[in-house]
Short mmCIF file of C-alpha atoms in Angstrom, two decimals:
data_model
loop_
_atom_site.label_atom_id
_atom_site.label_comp_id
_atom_site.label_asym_id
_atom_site.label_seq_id
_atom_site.Cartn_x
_atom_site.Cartn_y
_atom_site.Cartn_z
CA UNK A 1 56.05 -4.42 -127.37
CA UNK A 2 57.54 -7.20 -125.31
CA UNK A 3 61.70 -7.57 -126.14
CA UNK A 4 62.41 -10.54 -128.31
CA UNK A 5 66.56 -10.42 -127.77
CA UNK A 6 68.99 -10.51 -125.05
CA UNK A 7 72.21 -9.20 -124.85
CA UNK A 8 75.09 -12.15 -123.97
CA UNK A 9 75.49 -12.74 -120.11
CA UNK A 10 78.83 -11.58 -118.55
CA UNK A 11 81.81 -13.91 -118.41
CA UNK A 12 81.03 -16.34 -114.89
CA UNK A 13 76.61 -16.32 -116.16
CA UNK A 14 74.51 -18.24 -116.92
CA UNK A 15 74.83 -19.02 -120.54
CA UNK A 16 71.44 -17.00 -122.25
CA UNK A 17 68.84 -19.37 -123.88
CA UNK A 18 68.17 -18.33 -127.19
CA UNK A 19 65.78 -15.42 -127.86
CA UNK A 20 62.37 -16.20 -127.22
CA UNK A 21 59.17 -14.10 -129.49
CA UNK A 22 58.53 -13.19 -125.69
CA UNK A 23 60.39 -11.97 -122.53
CA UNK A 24 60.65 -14.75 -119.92
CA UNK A 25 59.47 -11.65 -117.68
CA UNK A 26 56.16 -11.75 -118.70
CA UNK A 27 55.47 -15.66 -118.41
CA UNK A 28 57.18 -15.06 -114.57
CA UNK A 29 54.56 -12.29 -114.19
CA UNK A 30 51.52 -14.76 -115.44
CA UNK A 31 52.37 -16.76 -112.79
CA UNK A 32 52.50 -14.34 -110.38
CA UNK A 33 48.58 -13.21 -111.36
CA UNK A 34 47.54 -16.84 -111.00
CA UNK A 35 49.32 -17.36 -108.08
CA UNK A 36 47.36 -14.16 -106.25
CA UNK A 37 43.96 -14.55 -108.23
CA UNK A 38 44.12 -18.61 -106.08
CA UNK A 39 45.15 -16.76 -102.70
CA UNK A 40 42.32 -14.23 -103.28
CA UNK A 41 40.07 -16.77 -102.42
CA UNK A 42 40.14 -16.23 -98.65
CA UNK A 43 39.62 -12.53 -98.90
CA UNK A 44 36.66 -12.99 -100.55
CA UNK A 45 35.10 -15.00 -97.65
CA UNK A 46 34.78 -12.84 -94.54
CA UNK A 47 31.78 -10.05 -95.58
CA UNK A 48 29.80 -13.62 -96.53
CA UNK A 49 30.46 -15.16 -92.69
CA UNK A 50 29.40 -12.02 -90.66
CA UNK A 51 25.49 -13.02 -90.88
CA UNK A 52 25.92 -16.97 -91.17
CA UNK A 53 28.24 -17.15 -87.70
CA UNK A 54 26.45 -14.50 -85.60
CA UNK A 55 22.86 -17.05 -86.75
CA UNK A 56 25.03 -20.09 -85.66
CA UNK A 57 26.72 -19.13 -82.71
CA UNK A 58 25.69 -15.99 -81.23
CA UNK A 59 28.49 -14.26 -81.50
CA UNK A 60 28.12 -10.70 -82.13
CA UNK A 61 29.24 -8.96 -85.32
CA UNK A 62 31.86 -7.19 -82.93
CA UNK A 63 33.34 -10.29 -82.02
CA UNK A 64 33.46 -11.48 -85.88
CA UNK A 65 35.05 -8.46 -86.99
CA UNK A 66 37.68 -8.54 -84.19
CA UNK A 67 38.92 -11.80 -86.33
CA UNK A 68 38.86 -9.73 -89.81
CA UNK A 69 40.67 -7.73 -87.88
CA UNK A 70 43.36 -9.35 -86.94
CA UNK A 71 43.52 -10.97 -90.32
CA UNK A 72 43.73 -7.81 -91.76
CA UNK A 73 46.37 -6.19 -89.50
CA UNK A 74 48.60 -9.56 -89.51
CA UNK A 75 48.19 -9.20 -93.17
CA UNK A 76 49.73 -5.73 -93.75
CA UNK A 77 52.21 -6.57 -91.14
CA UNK A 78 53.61 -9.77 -91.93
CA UNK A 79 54.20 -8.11 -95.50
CA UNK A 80 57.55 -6.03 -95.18
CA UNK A 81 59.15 -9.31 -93.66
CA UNK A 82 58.12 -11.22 -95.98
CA UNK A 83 59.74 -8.89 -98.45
CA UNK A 84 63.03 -9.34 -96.88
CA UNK A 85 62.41 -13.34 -96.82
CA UNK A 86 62.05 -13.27 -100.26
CA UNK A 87 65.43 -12.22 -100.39
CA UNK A 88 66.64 -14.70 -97.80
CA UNK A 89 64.94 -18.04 -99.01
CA UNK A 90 63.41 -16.66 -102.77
CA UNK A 91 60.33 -15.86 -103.52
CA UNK A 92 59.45 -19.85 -104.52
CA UNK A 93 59.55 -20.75 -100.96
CA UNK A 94 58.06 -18.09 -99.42
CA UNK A 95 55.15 -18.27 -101.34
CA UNK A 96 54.56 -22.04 -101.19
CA UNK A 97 54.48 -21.76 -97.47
CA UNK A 98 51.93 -19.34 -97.24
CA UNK A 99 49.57 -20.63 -99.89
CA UNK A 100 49.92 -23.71 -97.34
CA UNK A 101 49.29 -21.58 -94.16
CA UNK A 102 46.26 -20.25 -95.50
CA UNK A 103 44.85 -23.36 -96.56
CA UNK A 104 45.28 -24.64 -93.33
CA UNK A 105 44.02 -21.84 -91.38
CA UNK A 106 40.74 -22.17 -93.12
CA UNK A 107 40.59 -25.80 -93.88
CA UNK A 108 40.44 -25.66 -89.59
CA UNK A 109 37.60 -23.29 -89.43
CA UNK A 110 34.85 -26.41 -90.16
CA UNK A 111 35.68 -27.72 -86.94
CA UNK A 112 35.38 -24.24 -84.40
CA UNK A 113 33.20 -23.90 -82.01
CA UNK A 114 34.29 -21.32 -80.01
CA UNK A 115 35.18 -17.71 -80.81
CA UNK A 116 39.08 -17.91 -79.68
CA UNK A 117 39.01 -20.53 -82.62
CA UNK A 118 37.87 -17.95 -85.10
CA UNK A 119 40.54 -15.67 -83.76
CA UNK A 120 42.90 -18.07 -84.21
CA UNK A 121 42.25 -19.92 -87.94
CA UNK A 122 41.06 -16.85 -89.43
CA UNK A 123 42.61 -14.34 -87.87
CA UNK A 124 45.71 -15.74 -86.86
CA UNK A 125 47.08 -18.57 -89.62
CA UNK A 126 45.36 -16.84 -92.31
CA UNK A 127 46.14 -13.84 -91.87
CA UNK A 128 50.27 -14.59 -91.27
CA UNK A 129 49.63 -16.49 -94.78
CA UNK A 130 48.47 -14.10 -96.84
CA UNK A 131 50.49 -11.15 -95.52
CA UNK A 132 53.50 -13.10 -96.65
CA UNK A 133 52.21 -12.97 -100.15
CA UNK A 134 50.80 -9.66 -100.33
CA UNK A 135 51.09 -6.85 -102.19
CA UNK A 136 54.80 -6.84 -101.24
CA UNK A 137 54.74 -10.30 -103.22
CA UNK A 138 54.05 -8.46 -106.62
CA UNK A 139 56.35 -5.43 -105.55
CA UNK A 140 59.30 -7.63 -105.37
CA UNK A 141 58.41 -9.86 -108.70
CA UNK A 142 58.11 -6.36 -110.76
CA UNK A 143 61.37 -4.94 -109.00
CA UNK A 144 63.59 -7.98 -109.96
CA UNK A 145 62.01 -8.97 -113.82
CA UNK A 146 61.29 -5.74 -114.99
CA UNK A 147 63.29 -2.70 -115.85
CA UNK A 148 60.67 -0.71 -117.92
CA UNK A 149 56.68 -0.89 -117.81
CA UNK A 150 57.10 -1.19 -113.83
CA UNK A 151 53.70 1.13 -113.91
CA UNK A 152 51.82 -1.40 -115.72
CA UNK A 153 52.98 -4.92 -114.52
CA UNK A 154 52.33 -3.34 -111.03
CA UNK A 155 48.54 -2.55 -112.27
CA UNK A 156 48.23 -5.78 -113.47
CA UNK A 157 49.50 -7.66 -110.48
CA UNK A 158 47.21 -5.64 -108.31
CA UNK A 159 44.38 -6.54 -110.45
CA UNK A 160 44.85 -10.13 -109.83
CA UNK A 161 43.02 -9.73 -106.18
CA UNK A 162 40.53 -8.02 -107.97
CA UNK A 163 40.05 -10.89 -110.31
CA UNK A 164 39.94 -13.53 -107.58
CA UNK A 165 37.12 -12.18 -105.99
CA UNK A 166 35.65 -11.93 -109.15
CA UNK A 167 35.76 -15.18 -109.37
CA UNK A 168 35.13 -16.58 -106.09
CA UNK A 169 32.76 -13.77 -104.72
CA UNK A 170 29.72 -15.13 -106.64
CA UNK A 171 31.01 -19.05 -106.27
CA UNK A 172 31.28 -18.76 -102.56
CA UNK A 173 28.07 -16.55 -101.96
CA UNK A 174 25.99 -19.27 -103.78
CA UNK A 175 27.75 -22.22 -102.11
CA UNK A 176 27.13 -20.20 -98.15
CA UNK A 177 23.51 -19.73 -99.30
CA UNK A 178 22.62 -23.19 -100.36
CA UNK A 179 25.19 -25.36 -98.60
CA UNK A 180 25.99 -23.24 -95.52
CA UNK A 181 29.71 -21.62 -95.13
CA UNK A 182 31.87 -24.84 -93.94
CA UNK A 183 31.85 -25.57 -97.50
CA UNK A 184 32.82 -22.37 -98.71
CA UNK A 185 35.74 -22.48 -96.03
CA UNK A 186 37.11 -25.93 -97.63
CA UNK A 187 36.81 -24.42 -100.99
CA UNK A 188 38.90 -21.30 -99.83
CA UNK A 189 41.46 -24.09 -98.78
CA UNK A 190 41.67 -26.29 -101.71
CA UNK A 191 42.01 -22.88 -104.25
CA UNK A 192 44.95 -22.03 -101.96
CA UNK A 193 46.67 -25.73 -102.72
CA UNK A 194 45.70 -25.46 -105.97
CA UNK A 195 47.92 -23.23 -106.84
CA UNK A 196 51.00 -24.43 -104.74
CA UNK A 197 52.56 -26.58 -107.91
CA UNK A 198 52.65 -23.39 -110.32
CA UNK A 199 54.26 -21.29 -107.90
CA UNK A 200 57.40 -24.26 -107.27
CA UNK A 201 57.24 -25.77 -111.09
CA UNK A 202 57.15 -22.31 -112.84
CA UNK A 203 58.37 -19.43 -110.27
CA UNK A 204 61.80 -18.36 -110.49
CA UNK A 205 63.17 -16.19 -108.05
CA UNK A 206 65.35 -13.83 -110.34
CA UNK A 207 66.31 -13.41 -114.40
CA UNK A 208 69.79 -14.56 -113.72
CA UNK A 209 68.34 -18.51 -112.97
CA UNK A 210 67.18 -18.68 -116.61
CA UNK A 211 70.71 -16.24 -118.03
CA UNK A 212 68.07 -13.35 -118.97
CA UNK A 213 68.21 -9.80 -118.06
CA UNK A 214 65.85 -7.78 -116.38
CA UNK A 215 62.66 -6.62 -119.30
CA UNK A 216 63.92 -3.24 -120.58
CA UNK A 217 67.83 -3.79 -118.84
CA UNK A 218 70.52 -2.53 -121.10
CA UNK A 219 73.08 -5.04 -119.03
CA UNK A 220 72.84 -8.53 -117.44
CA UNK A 221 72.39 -8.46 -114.02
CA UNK A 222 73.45 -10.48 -111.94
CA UNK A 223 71.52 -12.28 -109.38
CA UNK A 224 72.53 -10.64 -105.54
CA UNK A 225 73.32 -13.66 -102.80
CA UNK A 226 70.70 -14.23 -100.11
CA UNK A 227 70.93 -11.55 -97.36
CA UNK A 228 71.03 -12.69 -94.24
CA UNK A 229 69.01 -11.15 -90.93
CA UNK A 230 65.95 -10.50 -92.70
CA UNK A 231 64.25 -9.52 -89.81
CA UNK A 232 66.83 -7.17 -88.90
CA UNK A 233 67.20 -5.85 -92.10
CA UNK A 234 63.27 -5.34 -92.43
CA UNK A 235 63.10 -3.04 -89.12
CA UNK A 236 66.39 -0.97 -90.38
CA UNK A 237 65.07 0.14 -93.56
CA UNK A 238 61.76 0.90 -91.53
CA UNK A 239 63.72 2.95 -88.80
CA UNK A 240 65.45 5.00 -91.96
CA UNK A 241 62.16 5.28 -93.77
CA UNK A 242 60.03 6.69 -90.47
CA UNK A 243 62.83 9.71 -90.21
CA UNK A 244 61.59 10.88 -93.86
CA UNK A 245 58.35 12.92 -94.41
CA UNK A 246 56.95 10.95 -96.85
CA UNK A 247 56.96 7.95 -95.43
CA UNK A 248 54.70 8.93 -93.17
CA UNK A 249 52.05 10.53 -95.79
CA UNK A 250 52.34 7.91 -98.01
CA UNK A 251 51.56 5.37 -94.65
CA UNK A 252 48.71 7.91 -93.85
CA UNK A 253 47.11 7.94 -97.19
CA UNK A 254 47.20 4.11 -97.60
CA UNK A 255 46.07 3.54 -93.79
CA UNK A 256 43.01 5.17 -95.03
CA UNK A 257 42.85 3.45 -98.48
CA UNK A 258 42.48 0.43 -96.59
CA UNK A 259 39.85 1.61 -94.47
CA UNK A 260 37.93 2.54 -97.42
CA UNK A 261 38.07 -0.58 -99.35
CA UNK A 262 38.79 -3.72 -97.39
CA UNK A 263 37.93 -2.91 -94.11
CA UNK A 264 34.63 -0.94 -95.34
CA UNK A 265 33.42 -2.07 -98.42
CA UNK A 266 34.67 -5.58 -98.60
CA UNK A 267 33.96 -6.57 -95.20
CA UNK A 268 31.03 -4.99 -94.37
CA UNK A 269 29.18 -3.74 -97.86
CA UNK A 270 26.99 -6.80 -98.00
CA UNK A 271 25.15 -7.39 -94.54
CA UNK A 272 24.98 -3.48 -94.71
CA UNK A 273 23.08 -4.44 -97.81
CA UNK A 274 20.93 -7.24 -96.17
CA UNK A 275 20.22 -4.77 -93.43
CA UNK A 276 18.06 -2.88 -96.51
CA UNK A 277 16.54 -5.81 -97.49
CA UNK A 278 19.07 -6.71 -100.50
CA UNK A 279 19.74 -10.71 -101.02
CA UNK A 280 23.45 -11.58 -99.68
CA UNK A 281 23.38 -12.99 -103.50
CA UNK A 282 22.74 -10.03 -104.94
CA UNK A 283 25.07 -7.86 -102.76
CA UNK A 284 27.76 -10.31 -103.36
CA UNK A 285 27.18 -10.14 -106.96
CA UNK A 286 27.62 -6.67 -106.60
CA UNK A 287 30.50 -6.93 -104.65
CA UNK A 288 32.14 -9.10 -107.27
CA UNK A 289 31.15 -6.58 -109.91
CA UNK A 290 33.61 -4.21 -107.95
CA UNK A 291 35.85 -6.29 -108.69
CA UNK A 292 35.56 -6.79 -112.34
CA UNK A 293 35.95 -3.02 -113.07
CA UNK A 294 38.80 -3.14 -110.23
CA UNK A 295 40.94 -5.00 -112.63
CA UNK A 296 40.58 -2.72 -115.70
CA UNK A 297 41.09 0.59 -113.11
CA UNK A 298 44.03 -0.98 -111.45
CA UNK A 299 46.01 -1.77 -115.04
CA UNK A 300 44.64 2.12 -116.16
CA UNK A 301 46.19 3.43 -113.32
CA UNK A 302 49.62 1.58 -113.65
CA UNK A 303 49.52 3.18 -117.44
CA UNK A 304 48.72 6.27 -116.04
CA UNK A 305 51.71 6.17 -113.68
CA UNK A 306 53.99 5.89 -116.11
CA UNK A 307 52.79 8.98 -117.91
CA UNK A 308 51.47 11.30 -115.46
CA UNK A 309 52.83 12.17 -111.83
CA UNK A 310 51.76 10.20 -109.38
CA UNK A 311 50.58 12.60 -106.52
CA UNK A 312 48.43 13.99 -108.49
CA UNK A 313 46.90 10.74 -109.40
CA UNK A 314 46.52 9.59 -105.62
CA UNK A 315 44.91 13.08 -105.22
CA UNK A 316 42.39 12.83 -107.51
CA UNK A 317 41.70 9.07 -106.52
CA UNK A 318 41.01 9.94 -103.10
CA UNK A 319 39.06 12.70 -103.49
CA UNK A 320 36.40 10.69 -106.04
CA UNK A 321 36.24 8.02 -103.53
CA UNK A 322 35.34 9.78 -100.55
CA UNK A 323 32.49 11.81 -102.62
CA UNK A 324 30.97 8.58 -103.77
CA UNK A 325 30.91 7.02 -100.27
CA UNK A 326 28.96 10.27 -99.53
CA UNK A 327 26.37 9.26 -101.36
CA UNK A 328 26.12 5.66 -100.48
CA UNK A 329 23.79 5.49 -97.71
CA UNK A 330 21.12 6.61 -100.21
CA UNK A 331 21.88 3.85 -102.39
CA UNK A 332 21.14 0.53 -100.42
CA UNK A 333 17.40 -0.56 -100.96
CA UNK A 334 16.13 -3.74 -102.36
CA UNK A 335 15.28 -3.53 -105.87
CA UNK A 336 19.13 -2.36 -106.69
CA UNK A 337 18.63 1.37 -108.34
CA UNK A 338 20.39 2.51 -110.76
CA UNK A 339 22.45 5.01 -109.03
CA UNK A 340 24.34 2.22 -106.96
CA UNK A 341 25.08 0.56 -110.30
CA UNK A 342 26.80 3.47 -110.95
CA UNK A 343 28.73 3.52 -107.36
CA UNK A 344 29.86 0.19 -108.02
CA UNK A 345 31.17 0.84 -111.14
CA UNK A 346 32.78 3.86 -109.95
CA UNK A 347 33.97 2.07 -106.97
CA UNK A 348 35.87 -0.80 -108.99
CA UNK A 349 37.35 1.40 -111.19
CA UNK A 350 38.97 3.32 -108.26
CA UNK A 351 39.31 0.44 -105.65
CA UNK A 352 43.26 -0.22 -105.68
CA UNK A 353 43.96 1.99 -108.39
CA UNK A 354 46.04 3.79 -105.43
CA UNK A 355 48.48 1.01 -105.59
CA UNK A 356 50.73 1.97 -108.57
CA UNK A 357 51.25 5.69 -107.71
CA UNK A 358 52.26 5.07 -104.44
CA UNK A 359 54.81 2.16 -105.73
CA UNK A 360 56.32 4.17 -107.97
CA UNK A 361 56.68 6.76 -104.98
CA UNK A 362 57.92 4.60 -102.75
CA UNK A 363 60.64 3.56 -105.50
CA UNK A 364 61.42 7.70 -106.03
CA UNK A 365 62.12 7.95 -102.90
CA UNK A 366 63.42 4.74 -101.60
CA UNK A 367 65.68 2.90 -104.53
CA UNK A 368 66.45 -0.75 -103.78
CA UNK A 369 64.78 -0.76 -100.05
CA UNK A 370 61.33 0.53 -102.06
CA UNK A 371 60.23 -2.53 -102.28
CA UNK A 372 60.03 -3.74 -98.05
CA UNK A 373 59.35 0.17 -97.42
CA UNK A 374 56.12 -0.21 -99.33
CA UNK A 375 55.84 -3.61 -97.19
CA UNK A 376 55.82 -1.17 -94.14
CA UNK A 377 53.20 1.02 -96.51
CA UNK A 378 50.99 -1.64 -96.89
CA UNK A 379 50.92 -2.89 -93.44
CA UNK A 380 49.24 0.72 -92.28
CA UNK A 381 47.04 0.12 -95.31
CA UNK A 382 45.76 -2.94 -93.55
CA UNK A 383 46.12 -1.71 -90.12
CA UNK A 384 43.63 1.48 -91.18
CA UNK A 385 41.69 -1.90 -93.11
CA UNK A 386 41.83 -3.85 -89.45
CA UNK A 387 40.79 -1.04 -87.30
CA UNK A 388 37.24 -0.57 -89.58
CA UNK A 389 36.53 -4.01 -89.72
CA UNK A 390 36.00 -4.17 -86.16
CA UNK A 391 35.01 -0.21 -85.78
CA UNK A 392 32.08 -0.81 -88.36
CA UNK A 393 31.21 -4.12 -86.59
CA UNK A 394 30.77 -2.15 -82.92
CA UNK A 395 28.97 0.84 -84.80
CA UNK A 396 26.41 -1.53 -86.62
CA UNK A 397 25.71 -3.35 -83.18
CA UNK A 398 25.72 -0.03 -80.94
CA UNK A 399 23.40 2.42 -83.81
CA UNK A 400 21.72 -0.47 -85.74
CA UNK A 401 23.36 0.72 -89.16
CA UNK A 402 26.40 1.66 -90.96
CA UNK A 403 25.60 5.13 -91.85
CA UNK A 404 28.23 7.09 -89.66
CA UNK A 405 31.15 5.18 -90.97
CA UNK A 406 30.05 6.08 -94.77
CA UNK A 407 29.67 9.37 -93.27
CA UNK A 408 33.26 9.31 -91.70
CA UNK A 409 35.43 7.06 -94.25
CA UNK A 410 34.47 9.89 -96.80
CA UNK A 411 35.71 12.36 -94.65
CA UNK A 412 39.20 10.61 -94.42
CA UNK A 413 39.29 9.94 -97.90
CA UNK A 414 39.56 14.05 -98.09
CA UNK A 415 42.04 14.04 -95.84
CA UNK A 416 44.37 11.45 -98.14
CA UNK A 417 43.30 13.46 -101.22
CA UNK A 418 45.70 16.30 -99.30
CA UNK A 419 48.15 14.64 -97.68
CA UNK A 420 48.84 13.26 -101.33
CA UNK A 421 49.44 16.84 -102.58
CA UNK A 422 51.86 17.90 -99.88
CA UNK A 423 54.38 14.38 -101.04
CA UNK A 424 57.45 16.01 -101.82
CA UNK A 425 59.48 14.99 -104.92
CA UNK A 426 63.18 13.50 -103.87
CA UNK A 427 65.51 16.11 -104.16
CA UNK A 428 68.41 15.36 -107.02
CA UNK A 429 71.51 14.48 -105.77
CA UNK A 430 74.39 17.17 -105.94
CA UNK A 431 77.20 16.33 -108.38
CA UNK A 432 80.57 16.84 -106.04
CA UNK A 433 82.00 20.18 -106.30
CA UNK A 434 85.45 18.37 -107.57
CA UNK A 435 83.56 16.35 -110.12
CA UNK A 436 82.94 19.65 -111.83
CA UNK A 437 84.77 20.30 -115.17
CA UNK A 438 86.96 23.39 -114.03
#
């Protein structure tokens, strides 16, 4: 149940407000899933433009997916710096700035005509926007407000993106199919505004600004001054982090947990779909039905987490998913059978659910730098994302379908589901020999 007391603030605090029936945590974290479920918007967008640009302007769905692309990649790479800004400037202004690159960036796609344009909007702006509020975003709000049920804020946070497209798959489908997509750009734009005055009126960067302790902290803690040379400080942790074994599985396993979900499904599920026949509505319904069942797999798996150990649970993810993709070339046909409803559902359920086992690794084995290390994680999640995006574009214009990259992301999914095993557990560290009771 969520605290309802605080213990008194150390002598030189912030005086605590009184005790509130609820932790100031969780309103902190509500804001947080509003603030992702508006910037979801955009991601929501690209798998409905493949069809609509290559009709308008001839460009071919390589060339369209080399913007995803980039998006993607600049996305997972902009991340682990923007952890470390966070800590420079707070998370308030950070977060402002992006929501108001992104909106940008695709309030300026209405007026391209040329594929560098594309590149550059969506691909470029966007993508620098979101990756500075990404997944690294909720990493950092769960590190600083909560002590205890890490595993299931971090579930719910992830579950947010989920939600967005949820609610703007459907929205943005219907407004593409009757109104064309320059309208669904603008609405990507004004969602991302939209949310701009909760993050500055209600974000706060740390429990220390409101006198509180961290949910679940037996002591105040005090709020740490900005650190300076965030750049520097984001490509040190990463040059520690790449001389330990796990980094690299757990960068392996999420490079392909990206290429399973957004660079695969989420980019290139529905004209796969249209290719059979299917209505873009109706694939993007489906679509958005992934992401209904995403949210309620994502906060299971953050429960799970905190109960069960966490390779195990990446394991068994991966392994499920790359069956199921297996299968789903047999699936796509026009009247939607009931087997695919089935995929879907499995799909949701299993779609980030990767994201809280491999936080809560990343804090085992990297403390208080876990949270721009699983910056660096995420960016190889996206990079694996980026590289499918424009691999399944090429294979659909060179074979005329998307079977061999079913074939081959469920082959890599088997390949996570072992490098998950093989994760060692951080060694304890040895109590001093002269710290020893004699």
């Amino acid at each position: 149940m969520p605290q309802t007391s605080e213990a008194p603030a150390p002598a030189g605090a912030r005086p605590s407000k009184k005790a509130a029936r609820i932790h100031r945590a969780w309103f902190v974290a509500a804001v947080t899933f509003v603030t992702i479920i508006g910037a979801a918007a955009f991601r929501s967008l690209p798998s409905l433009l493949i069809d609509p640009l290559h009709q308008e302007f001839g460009w071919s769905r390589g060339t369209i997916g080399a913007a995803v692309s980039i998006n993607l990649a600049l996305y997972g790479l902009t991340a682990p710096f923007a952890a470390a800004l966070m800590d420079r400037y707070g998370i308030r202004r950070v977060v402002a700035v992006a929501l108001t690159v992104i909106a940008v960036g695709s309030g300026l796609t209405v007026w391209m005509t040329a594929a560098w344009q594309l590149l550059l909007c969506w691909g470029l702006l966007v993508g620098l926007g979101s990756g500075s509020m990404a997944l690294a975003f909720a990493a950092t709000v769960t590190n600083r407000w909560f002590t205890e049920r890490r595993g299931l804020v971090s579930g719910i946070l992830t579950a947010a993106s989920a939600s967005g497209q949820l609610i703007f798959l459907p929205l943005l489908s219907w407004i593409v199919t009757r109104y064309e997509w320059r309208p669904a750009a603008v609405t990507v734009a004004l969602a991302a505004l939209a949310v701009v005055p909760f993050v500055w009126l209600l974000l706060r960067d740390h429990p220390a600004d409101v006198g509180l302790k961290p949910y679940g902290a037996k002591e105040f803690v005090e709020k740490p001054p900005p650190v300076t040379g965030a750049a520097r400080r984001t490509v040190t942790v990463l040059l520690k982090a790449v001389r330990t074994g796990p980094f690299w599985l757990l960068a392996g396993t999420f490079a392909i947990c990206g290429a399973s979900t957004n660079g695969l499904i989420q980019t290139h599920f529905v004209p796969a779909a249209h290719d059979h026949g299917m209505p873009v509505t109706a694939a993007a319904s489906l679509l958005a039905v992934i992401g209904v069942f995403d949210v309620v797999g994502t906060i299971a798996s953050g429960w799970f987490t905190d109960r069960f150990e966490p390779r195990r649970l990446l394991a068994v993810y991966y392994a499920l998913r790359g069956i199921s993709l297996l299968f789903l070339p047999l699936l796509l046909a026009p009247p939607v059978p009931p087997p695919m409803i089935f995929f879907i559902v499995f799909y949701g359920l299993d779609w980030v659910a990767t994201v809280p086992p491999t936080l809560a690794l990343c804090r085992e084995q990297y403390g208080e730098d876990s949270a721009i290390v699983f910056g660096w994680v995420l960016a190889s999640h996206q990079v694996g994302a980026a590289l499918v995006a424009f691999l399944g574009g090429v294979a659909r214009d060179t074979f005329g379908s998307y079977d061999v990259v079913w074939y081959a992301s469920g082959a890599l999914c088997a390949v996570a589901a072992l490098m998950a095993l093989v994760i060692r557990r951080r060694p304890a560290v040895p109590v001093p020999t002269a710290a020893l009771p004699a």
